[in-house]
Coordinates of C-alpha atoms and ligand atoms in Angstrom, one line a residue:
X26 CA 64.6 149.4 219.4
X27 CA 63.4 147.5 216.3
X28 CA 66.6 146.1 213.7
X29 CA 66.5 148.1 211.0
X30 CA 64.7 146.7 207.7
X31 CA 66.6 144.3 205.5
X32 CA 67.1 146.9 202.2
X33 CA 68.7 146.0 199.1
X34 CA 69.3 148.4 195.9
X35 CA 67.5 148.2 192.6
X36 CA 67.9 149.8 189.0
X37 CA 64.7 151.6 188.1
X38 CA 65.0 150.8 184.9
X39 CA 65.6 147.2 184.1
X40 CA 64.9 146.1 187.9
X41 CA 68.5 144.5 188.6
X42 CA 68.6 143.9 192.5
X43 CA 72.2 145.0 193.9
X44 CA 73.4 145.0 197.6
X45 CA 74.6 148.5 197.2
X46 CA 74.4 151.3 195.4
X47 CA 75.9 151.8 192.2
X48 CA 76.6 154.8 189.8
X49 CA 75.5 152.8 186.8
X50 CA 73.5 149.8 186.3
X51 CA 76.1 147.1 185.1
X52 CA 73.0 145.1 183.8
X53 CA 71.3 147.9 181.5
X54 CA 74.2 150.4 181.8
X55 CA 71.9 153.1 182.6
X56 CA 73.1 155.9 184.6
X57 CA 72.3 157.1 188.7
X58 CA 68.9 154.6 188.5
X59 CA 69.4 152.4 191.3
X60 CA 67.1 153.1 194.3
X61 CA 66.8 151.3 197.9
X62 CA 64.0 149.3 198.5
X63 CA 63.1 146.5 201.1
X64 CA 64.8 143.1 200.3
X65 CA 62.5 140.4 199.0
X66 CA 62.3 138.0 201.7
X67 CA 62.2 134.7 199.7
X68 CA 58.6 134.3 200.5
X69 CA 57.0 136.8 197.8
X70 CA 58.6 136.9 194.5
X71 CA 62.2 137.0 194.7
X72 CA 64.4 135.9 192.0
X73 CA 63.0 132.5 192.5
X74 CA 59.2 131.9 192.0
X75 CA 57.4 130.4 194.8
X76 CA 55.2 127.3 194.2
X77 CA 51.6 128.6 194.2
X78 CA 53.4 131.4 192.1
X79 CA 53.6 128.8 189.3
X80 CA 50.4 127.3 190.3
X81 CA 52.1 123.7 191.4
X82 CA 50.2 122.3 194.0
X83 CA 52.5 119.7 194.5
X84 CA 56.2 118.7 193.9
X85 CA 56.1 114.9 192.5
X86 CA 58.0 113.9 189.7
X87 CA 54.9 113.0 187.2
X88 CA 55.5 111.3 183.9
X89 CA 55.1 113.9 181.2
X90 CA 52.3 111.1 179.0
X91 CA 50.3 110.8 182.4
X92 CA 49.9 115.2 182.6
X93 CA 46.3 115.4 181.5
X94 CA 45.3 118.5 179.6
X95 CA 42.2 120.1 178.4
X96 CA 42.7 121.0 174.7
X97 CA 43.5 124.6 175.0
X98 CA 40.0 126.7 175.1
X99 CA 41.0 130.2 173.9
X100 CA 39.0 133.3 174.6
X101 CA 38.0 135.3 171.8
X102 CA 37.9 138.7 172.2
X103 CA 36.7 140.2 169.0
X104 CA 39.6 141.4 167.2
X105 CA 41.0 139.2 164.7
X106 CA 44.2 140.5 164.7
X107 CA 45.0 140.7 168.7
X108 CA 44.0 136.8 168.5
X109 CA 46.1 136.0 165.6
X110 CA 49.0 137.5 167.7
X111 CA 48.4 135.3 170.7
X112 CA 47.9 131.9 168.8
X113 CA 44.0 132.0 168.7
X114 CA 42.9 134.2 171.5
X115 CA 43.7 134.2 175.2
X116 CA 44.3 131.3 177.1
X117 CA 42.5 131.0 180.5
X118 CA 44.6 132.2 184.0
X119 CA 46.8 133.7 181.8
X120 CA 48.6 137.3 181.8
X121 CA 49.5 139.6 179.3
X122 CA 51.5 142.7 179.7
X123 CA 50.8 145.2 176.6
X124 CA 53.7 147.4 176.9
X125 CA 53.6 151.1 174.9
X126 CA 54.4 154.9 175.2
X127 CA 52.5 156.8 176.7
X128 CA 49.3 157.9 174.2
X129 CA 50.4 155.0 172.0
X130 CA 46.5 153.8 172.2
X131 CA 47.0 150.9 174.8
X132 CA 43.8 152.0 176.9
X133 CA 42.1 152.3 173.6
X134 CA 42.8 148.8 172.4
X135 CA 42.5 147.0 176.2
X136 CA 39.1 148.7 175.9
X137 CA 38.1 148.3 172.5
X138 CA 38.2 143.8 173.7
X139 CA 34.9 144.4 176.0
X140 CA 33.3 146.2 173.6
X141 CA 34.0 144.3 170.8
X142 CA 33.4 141.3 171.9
X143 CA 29.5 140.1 172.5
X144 CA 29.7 138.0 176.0
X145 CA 32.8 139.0 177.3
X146 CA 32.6 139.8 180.8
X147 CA 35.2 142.5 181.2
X148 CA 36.4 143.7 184.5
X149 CA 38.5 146.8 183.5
X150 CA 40.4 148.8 186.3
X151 CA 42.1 151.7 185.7
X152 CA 44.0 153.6 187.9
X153 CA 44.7 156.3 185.1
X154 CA 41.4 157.5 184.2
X155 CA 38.2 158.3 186.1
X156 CA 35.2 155.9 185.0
X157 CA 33.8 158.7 183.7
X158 CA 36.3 159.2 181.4
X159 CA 36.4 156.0 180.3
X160 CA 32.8 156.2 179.4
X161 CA 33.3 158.7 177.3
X162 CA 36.2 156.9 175.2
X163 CA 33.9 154.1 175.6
X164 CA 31.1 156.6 173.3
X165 CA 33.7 157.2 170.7
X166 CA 35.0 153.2 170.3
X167 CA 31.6 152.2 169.8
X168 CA 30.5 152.2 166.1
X169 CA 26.9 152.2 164.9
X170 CA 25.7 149.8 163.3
X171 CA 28.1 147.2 164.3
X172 CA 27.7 144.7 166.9
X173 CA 29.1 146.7 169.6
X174 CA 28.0 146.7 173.1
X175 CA 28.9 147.8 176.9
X176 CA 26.8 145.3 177.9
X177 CA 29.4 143.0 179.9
X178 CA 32.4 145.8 180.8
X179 CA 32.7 146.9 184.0
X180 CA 34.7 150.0 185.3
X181 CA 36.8 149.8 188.8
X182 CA 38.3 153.0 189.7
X183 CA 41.0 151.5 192.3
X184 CA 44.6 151.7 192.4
X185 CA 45.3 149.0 195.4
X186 CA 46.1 145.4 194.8
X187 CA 44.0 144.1 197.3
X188 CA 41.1 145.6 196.6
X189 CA 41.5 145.0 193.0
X190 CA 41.7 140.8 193.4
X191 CA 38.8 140.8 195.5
X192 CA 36.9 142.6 193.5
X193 CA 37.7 140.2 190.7
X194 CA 37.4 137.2 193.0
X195 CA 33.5 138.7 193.8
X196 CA 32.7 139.4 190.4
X197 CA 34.8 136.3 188.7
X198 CA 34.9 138.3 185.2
X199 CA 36.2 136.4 181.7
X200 CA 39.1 139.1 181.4
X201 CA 40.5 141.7 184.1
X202 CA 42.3 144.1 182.7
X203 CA 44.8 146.7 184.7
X204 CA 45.0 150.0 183.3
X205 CA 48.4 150.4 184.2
X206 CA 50.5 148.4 186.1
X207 CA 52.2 151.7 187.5
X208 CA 49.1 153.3 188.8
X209 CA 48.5 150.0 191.6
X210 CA 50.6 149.5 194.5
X211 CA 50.1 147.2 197.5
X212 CA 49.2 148.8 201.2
X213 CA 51.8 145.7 202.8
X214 CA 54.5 146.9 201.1
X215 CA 56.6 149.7 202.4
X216 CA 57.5 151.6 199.1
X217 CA 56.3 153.8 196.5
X218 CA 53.6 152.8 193.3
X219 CA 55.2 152.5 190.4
X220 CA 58.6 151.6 192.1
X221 CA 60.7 148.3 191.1
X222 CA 59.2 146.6 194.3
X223 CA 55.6 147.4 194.1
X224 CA 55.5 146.7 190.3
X225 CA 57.0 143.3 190.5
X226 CA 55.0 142.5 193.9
X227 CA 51.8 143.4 192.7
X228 CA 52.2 141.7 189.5
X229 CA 53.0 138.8 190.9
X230 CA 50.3 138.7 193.3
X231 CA 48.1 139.5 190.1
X232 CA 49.5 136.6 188.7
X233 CA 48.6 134.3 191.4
X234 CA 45.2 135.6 191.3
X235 CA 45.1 134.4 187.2
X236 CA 46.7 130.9 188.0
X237 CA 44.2 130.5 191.0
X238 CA 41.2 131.3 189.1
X239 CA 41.8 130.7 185.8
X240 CA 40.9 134.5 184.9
X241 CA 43.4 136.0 182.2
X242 CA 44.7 139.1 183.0
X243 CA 46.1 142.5 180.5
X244 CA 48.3 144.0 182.3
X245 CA 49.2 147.4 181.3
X246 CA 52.5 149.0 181.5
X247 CA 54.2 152.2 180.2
X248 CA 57.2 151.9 178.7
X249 CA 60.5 154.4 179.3
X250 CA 61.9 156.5 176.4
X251 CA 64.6 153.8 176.0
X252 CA 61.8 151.0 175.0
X253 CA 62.0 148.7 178.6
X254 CA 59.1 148.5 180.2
X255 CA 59.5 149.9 183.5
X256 CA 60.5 147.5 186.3
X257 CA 60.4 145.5 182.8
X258 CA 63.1 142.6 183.3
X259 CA 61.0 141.8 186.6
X260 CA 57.8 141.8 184.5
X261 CA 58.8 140.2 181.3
X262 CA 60.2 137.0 183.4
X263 CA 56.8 136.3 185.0
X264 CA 54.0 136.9 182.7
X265 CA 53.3 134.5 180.2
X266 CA 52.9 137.0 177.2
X267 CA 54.6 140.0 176.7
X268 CA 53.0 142.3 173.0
X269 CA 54.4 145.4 173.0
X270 CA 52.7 148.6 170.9
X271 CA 54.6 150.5 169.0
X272 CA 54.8 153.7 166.6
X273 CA 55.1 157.4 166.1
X274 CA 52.5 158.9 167.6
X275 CA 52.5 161.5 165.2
X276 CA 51.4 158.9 162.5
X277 CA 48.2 156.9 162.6
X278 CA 49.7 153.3 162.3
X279 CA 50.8 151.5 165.2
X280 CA 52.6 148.3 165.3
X281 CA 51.9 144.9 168.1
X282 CA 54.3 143.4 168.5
X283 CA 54.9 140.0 170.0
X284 CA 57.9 139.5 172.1
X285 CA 57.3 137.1 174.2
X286 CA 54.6 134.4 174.0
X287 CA 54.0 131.3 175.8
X288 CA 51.4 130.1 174.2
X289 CA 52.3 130.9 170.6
X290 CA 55.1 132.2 168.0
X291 CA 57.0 135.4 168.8
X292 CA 57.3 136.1 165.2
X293 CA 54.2 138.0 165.2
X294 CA 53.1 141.4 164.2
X295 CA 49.8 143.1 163.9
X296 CA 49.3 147.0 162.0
X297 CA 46.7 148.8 163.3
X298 CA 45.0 152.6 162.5
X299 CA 44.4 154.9 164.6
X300 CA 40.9 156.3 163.7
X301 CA 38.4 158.7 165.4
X302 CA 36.6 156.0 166.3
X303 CA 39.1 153.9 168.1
X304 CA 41.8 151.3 166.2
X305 CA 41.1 149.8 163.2
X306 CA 42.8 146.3 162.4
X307 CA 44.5 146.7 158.8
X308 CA 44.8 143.0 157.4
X309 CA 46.2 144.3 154.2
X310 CA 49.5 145.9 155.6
X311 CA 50.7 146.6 152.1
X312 CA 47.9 148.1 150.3
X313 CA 47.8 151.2 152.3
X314 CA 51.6 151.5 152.3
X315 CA 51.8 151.4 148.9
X316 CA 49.1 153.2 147.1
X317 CA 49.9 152.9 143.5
X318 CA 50.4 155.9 142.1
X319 CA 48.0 156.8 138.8
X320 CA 51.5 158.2 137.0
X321 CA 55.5 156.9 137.7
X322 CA 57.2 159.4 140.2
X323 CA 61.0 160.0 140.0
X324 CA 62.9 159.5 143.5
X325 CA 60.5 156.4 144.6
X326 CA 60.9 152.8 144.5
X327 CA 58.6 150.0 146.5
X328 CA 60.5 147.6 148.8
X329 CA 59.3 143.9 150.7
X330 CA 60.1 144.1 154.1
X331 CA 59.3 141.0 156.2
X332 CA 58.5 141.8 160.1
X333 CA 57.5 139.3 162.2
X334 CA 56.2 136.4 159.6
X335 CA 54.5 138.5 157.2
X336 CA 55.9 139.7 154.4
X337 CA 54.9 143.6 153.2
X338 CA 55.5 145.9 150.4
X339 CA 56.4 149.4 151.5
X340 CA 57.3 152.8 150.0
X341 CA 60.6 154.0 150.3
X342 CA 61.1 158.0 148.7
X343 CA 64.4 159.6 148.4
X344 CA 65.1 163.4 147.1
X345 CA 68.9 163.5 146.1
X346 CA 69.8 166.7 145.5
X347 CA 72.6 169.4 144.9
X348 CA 74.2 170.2 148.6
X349 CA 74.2 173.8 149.2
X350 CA 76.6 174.1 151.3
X351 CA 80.0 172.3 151.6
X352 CA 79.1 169.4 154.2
X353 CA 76.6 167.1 151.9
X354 CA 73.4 166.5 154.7
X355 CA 72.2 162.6 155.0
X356 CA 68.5 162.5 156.9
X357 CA 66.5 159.3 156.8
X358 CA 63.0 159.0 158.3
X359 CA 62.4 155.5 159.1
X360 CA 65.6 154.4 158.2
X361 CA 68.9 153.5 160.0
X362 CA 71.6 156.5 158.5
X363 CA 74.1 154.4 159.1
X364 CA 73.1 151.9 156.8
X365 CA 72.0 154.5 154.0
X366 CA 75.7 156.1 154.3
X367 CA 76.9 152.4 153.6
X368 CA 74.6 152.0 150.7
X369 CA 75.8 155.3 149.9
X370 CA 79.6 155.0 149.9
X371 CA 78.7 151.4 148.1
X372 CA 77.2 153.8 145.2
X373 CA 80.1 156.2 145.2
X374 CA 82.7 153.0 145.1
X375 CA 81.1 150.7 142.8
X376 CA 78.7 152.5 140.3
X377 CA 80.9 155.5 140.3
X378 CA 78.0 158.0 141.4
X379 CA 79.3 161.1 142.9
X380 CA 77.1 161.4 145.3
X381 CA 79.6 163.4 148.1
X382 CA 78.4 166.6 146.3
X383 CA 74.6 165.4 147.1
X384 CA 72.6 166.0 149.6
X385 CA 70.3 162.6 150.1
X386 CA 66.8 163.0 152.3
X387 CA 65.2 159.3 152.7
X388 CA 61.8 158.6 153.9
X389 CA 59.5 155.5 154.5
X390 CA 56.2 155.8 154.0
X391 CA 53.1 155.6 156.5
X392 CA 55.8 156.3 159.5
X393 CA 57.0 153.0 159.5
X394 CA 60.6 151.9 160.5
X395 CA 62.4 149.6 157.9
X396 CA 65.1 147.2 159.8
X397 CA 64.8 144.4 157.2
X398 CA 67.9 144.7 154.9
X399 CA 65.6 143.3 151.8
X400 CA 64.8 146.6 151.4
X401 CA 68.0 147.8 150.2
X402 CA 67.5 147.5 146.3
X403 CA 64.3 149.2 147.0
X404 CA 66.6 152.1 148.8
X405 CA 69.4 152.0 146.1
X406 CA 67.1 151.9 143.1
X407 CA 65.3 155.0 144.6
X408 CA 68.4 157.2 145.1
X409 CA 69.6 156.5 141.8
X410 CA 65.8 157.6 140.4
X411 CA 66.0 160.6 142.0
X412 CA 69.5 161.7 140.9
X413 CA 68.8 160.9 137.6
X414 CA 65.1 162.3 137.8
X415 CA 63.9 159.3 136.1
X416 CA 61.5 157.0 137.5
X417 CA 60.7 153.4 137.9
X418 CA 57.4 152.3 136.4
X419 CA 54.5 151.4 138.7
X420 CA 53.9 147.9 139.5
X421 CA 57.9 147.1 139.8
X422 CA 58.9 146.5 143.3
X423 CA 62.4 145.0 145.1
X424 CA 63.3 142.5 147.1
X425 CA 67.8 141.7 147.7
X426 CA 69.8 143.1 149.8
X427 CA 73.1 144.8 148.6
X428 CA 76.3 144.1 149.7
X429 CA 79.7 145.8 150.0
X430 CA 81.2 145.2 146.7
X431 CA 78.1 146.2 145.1
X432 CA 76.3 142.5 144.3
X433 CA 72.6 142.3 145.0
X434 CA 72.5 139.4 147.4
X435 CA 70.0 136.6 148.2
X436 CA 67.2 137.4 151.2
X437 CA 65.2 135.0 153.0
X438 CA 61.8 134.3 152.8
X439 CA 61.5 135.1 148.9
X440 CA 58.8 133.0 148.1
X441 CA 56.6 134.9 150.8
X442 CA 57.7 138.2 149.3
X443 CA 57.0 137.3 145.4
X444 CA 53.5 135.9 146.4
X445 CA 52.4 139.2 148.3
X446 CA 53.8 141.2 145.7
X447 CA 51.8 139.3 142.9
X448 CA 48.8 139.4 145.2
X449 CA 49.1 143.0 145.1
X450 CA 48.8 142.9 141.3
X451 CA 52.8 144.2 141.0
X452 CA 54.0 143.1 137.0
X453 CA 57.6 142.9 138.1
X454 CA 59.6 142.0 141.2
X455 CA 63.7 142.3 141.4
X456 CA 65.6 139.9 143.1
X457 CA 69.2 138.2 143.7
X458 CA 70.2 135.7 141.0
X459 CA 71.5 133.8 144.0
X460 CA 67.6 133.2 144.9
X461 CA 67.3 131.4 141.4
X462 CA 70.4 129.5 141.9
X463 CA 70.3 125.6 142.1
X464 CA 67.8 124.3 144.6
X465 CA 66.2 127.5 145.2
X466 CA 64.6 128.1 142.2
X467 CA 62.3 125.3 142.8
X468 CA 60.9 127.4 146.0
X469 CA 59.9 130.6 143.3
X470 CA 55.8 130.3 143.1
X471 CA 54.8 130.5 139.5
X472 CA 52.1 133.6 139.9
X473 CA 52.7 134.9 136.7
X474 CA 54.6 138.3 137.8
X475 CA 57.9 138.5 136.1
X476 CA 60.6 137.8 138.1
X477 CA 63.8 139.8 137.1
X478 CA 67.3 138.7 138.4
X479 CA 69.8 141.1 139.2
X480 CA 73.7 140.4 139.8
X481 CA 75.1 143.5 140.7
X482 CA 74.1 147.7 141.0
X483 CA 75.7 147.8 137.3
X484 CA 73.3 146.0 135.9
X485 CA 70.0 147.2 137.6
X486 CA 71.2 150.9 136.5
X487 CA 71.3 149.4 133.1
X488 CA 68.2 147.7 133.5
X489 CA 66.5 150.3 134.8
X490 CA 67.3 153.4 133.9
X491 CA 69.8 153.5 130.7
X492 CA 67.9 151.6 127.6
Ligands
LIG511 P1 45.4 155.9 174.7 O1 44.7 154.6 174.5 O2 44.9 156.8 175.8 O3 47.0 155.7 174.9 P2 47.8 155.0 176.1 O4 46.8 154.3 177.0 O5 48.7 154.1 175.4 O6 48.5 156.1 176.8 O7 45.4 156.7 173.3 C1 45.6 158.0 173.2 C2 45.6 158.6 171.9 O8 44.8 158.0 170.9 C3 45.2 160.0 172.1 O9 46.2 160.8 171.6 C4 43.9 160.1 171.3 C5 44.0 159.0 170.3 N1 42.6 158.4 170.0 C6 42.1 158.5 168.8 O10 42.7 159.0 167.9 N2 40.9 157.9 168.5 C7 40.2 157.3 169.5 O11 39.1 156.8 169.2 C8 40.7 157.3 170.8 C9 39.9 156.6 171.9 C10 41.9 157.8 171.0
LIG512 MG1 46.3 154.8 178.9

C-alpha cells in the first residue's frame, strides 16, 4: 500500500498555505476558500525560491563593484505608453503579469505588442481562444495605413506547461506571451488548472524558462471580483512586474496601472481607449476628460487629480436637488459616498447650507474613479453651483482639499497640477493659501494663469458665487 500524499490546505483566493482547513482565510479574511492540494516539496517553488528559480548559478559572496552588467537593453514594443510604464520597455528574461477583469481588453493589448511592433518576434499562446479567433481580433487591431504587420506573431493553441516552454525553447521568440495563466496547467502535477498549485507551479517554471533564456514573458491572469489576482499573493511575489488593467467596462477608458515593478517606478499610470479598432493610447489624459464646454453649466466644476505621477484635470458634475421624499438620497459615481457625506455634513456645519432637505447625485466624468482628496474643492464648489443654479465660468479649475472645520487645505504636488492646468489653457486655478505660504511659494511656476488663494468654503462662496 503506497503512504498517502503529503497534502496541505490553501486559500483560493490570496494563495495562503495552511496545514488544515479553515472556515476563513486569516490572511485575506475571505470566507470557505481554502482547498487541499499536494504540499510543495521544497524542491519546486515553495515559500522559499530555489536557486536556478532566481537564476544564481552559484552561491559566493561577490563584491557588489565586481557584478558586471550589461547596460540594461529594453525591448520596445511599439506602444509608447506600455514602455513608459515599465521604465523604457521590457527588460530581457523578464516576466510580467498584466492582471484585469475579465473583457477588460488584456488579450487586446498583449496582442496589439506583436502587431505593433515591426521585428518583434512574438510567441503568443492562448489557452482562451482558438487561433482562429485570434486572427480575427488580429483583422480588427490592425489599422491601414499604419505600420502594422503580423509578420513576426505566432499563435500556439496549448494549455500545458511543457509543451508551451519547448515550444518557446524551439522557436526562441523576443516575447512569449501566455493568454492566461489560468488556462495552463502542468501534466506532473496532481491538481486542477487554474488551482492555487498549478498557477504558482507553472508560473514559476515559466519563470525559469525567462531567466534561463533571457526571453520576457506576459503573463496573463484574471483577476477575482475583489481585485486579487487569482492565486495572486503566489504570483505577485515571483514575477518581476506586476501592471494591472483597470475600468468599467461599460466605459471606454481603461486604466494600467503599475503595482509592482522591478525595473522601474510603481507610480505609474497609463489611460487608454477602447476603440473599434483595438486600444488607443491617450497621452493627453485631461483633454478628453475635460472638454470645455462652449457655454458655463451650473452643477459642474473641473478638479486636478494626481494618479500615479501625472497630474490630470477631470470633470466632476453634481445635480442637488429638492428630496422628494423624507430620507434625502446621496449617489456618487466615481466617487467614495462616504467622503461626499463628509464634505456634505462640512457644508451643512460650516457654510450653513441646508442641504439635509437635498438630494445630492455626484458623478465623475469619462467613468473614472476619483481617490485623490485634491479634488474636493472641485466636489464642494460643484455642489454649491448646482444648489444655487449658478455656474462657475469655463477655464477655472480646483486644486485643495477641504477639511473638517471647513479650511481649504494644502495638497501635494501643486506645481505639477498648476502647470497641466495652464497647459490646458485654464485662466484660473484655486488653491490653499497654505501652498503660497513661506517656502512654498517659491515652488508656484509662473505660467501666467491666475492663481487664486482660498482660506476657507466662506470665502470661495463669496468668491464665487455672491459678487
Ligand atoms: P479582451 O481583450 O478580450 O478582454 P480580456 O482579455 O481582458 O478578457 O477585450 C474584450 C472587450 O474589448 C470586448 O468586450 C470587445 C472589446 N473590443 C473592442 O471594443 N475593440 C476591439 O478592437 C477589440 C479587439 C475588443
Ligand atoms: Mg482574454
Amino acid at each position: 500500500m503506497t503512504s498517502r500524499a503529503k497534502t496541505a490546505w490553501y486559500c483560493t483566493a490570496c494563495g495562503n498555505e495552511a496545514s488544515k482547513w479553515m472556515g476563513r482565510c486569516p490572511v485575506c479574511g475571505e470566507w470557505n476558500t481554502f482547498k487541499e492540494a499536494p504540499a510543495t516539496d521544497g524542491k519546486g517553488s515553495g515559500k522559499r525560491p530555489s536557486r536556478t528559480l532566481v537564476g544564481l548559478a552559484e552561491s559566493n559572496p561577490v563584491p557588489l563593484k565586481d557584478i558586471s552588467v550589461e547596460r540594461d537593453s529594453r525591448i520596445l514594443i511599439g506602444n509608447k505608453e506600455v514602455e513608459r510604464i515599465l521604465g523604457g520597455g521590457i527588460v530581457p528574461g523578464s516576466m510580467i503579469l498584466l492582471g484585469g477583469e475579465p473583457g477588460i481588453g488584456k488579450s487586446t493589448l498583449a496582442l496589439q505588442i506583436p502587431l505593433r511592433s515591426k521585428g518583434l518576434r512574438t510567441l503568443y499562446v492562448s489557452g482562451e481562444e482558438s487561433p482562429r479567433q485570434i486572427k480575427l481580433r488580429s483583422m480588427r487591431l490592425l489599422r491601414p495605413g499604419k505600420d502594422d504587420s503580423e509578420e513576426g506573431c505566432t499563435i500556439l493553441g496549448e494549455t500545458v506547461v511543457e509543451n508551451i516552454i519547448r515550444c518557446a525553447r524551439e522557436l526562441h521568440p523576443d516575447l512569449l506571451v501566455v493568454d492566461s495563466i489560468q488556462t495552463v496547467y502542468s501534466e506532473s502535477i496532481d491538481s486542477a488548472a487554474s488551482s492555487v498549485t498549478q498557477v504558482r507551479e507553472c508560473a514559476a517554471a515559466l519563470l525559469r524558462f525567462a531567466k534561463e533564456s533571457g526571453i520576457p514573458v506576459i503573463l496573463i491572469g484574471h483577476i477575482t471580483k475583489d481585485g486579487a489576482i487569482a492565486g495572486p499573493k503566489v504570483l505577485e511575489h515571483i514575477v518581476d512586474v506586476v501592471l494591472q488593467f483597470e475600468g468599467d467596462t461599460r466605459h471606454s477608458h481603461r486604466i494600467l496601472r503599475s503595482i509592482k515593478n522591478r525595473f522601474g517606478s510603481t507610480a505609474e499610470i497609463a489611460i487608454f481607449e477602447m476603440t473599434g479598432s483595438g486600444l488607443r493610447e491617450v497621452e493627453n489624459p485631461s483633454e478628453i476628460l475635460t472638454p470645455m464646454h462652449q457655454e458655463s453649466l451650473s452643477g459642474v466644476a473641473v478638479g486636478s487629480m494626481v494618479d500615479g505621477s501625472r497630474p490630470f484635470l477631470i470633470e466632476i458634475q453634481a445635480l442637488v436637488s429638492t428630496a422628494a421624499y423624507g430620507m434625502p438620497q446621496r449617489s456618487a459615481t466615481g466617487y467614495d459616498v462616504r467622503r461626499l457625506n463628509m464634505l456634505l455634513a462640512v457644508l451643512e456645519k460650516r457654510a450653513g447650507f441646508k442641504l439635509s432637505a437635498k438630494d445630492v447625485f455626484l458623478n465623475v466624468a469619462g467613468g473614472m474613479r476619483v481617490g485623490d482628496t485634491a479634488c474636493d474643492l472641485a466636489v464642494v464648489t460643484s455642489i454649491l453651483s448646482s444648489n444655487f443654479d449658478l455656474p462657475v465660468s469655463t477655464g477655472t479649475c480646483f486644486a485643495a482639499e477641504v477639511g473638517l472645520s471647513g479650511e481649504i487645505r494644502p495638497v501635494g504636488r501643486i506645481e505639477a497640477r498648476i502647470s497641466e492646468a495652464a497647459r490646458l489653457g485654464y485662466r484660473s486655478i484655486y488653491i490653499s493659501s497654505y501652498n503660497l505660504s513661506g517656502d512654498m511659494r517659491r515652488n508656484i511656476p509662473s505660467t501666467g494663469i491666475e492663481v487664486v488663494e482660498i482660506q476657507d468654503i466662506g470665502a470661495l462662496c463669496r468668491r464665487l458665487f455672491k459678487d
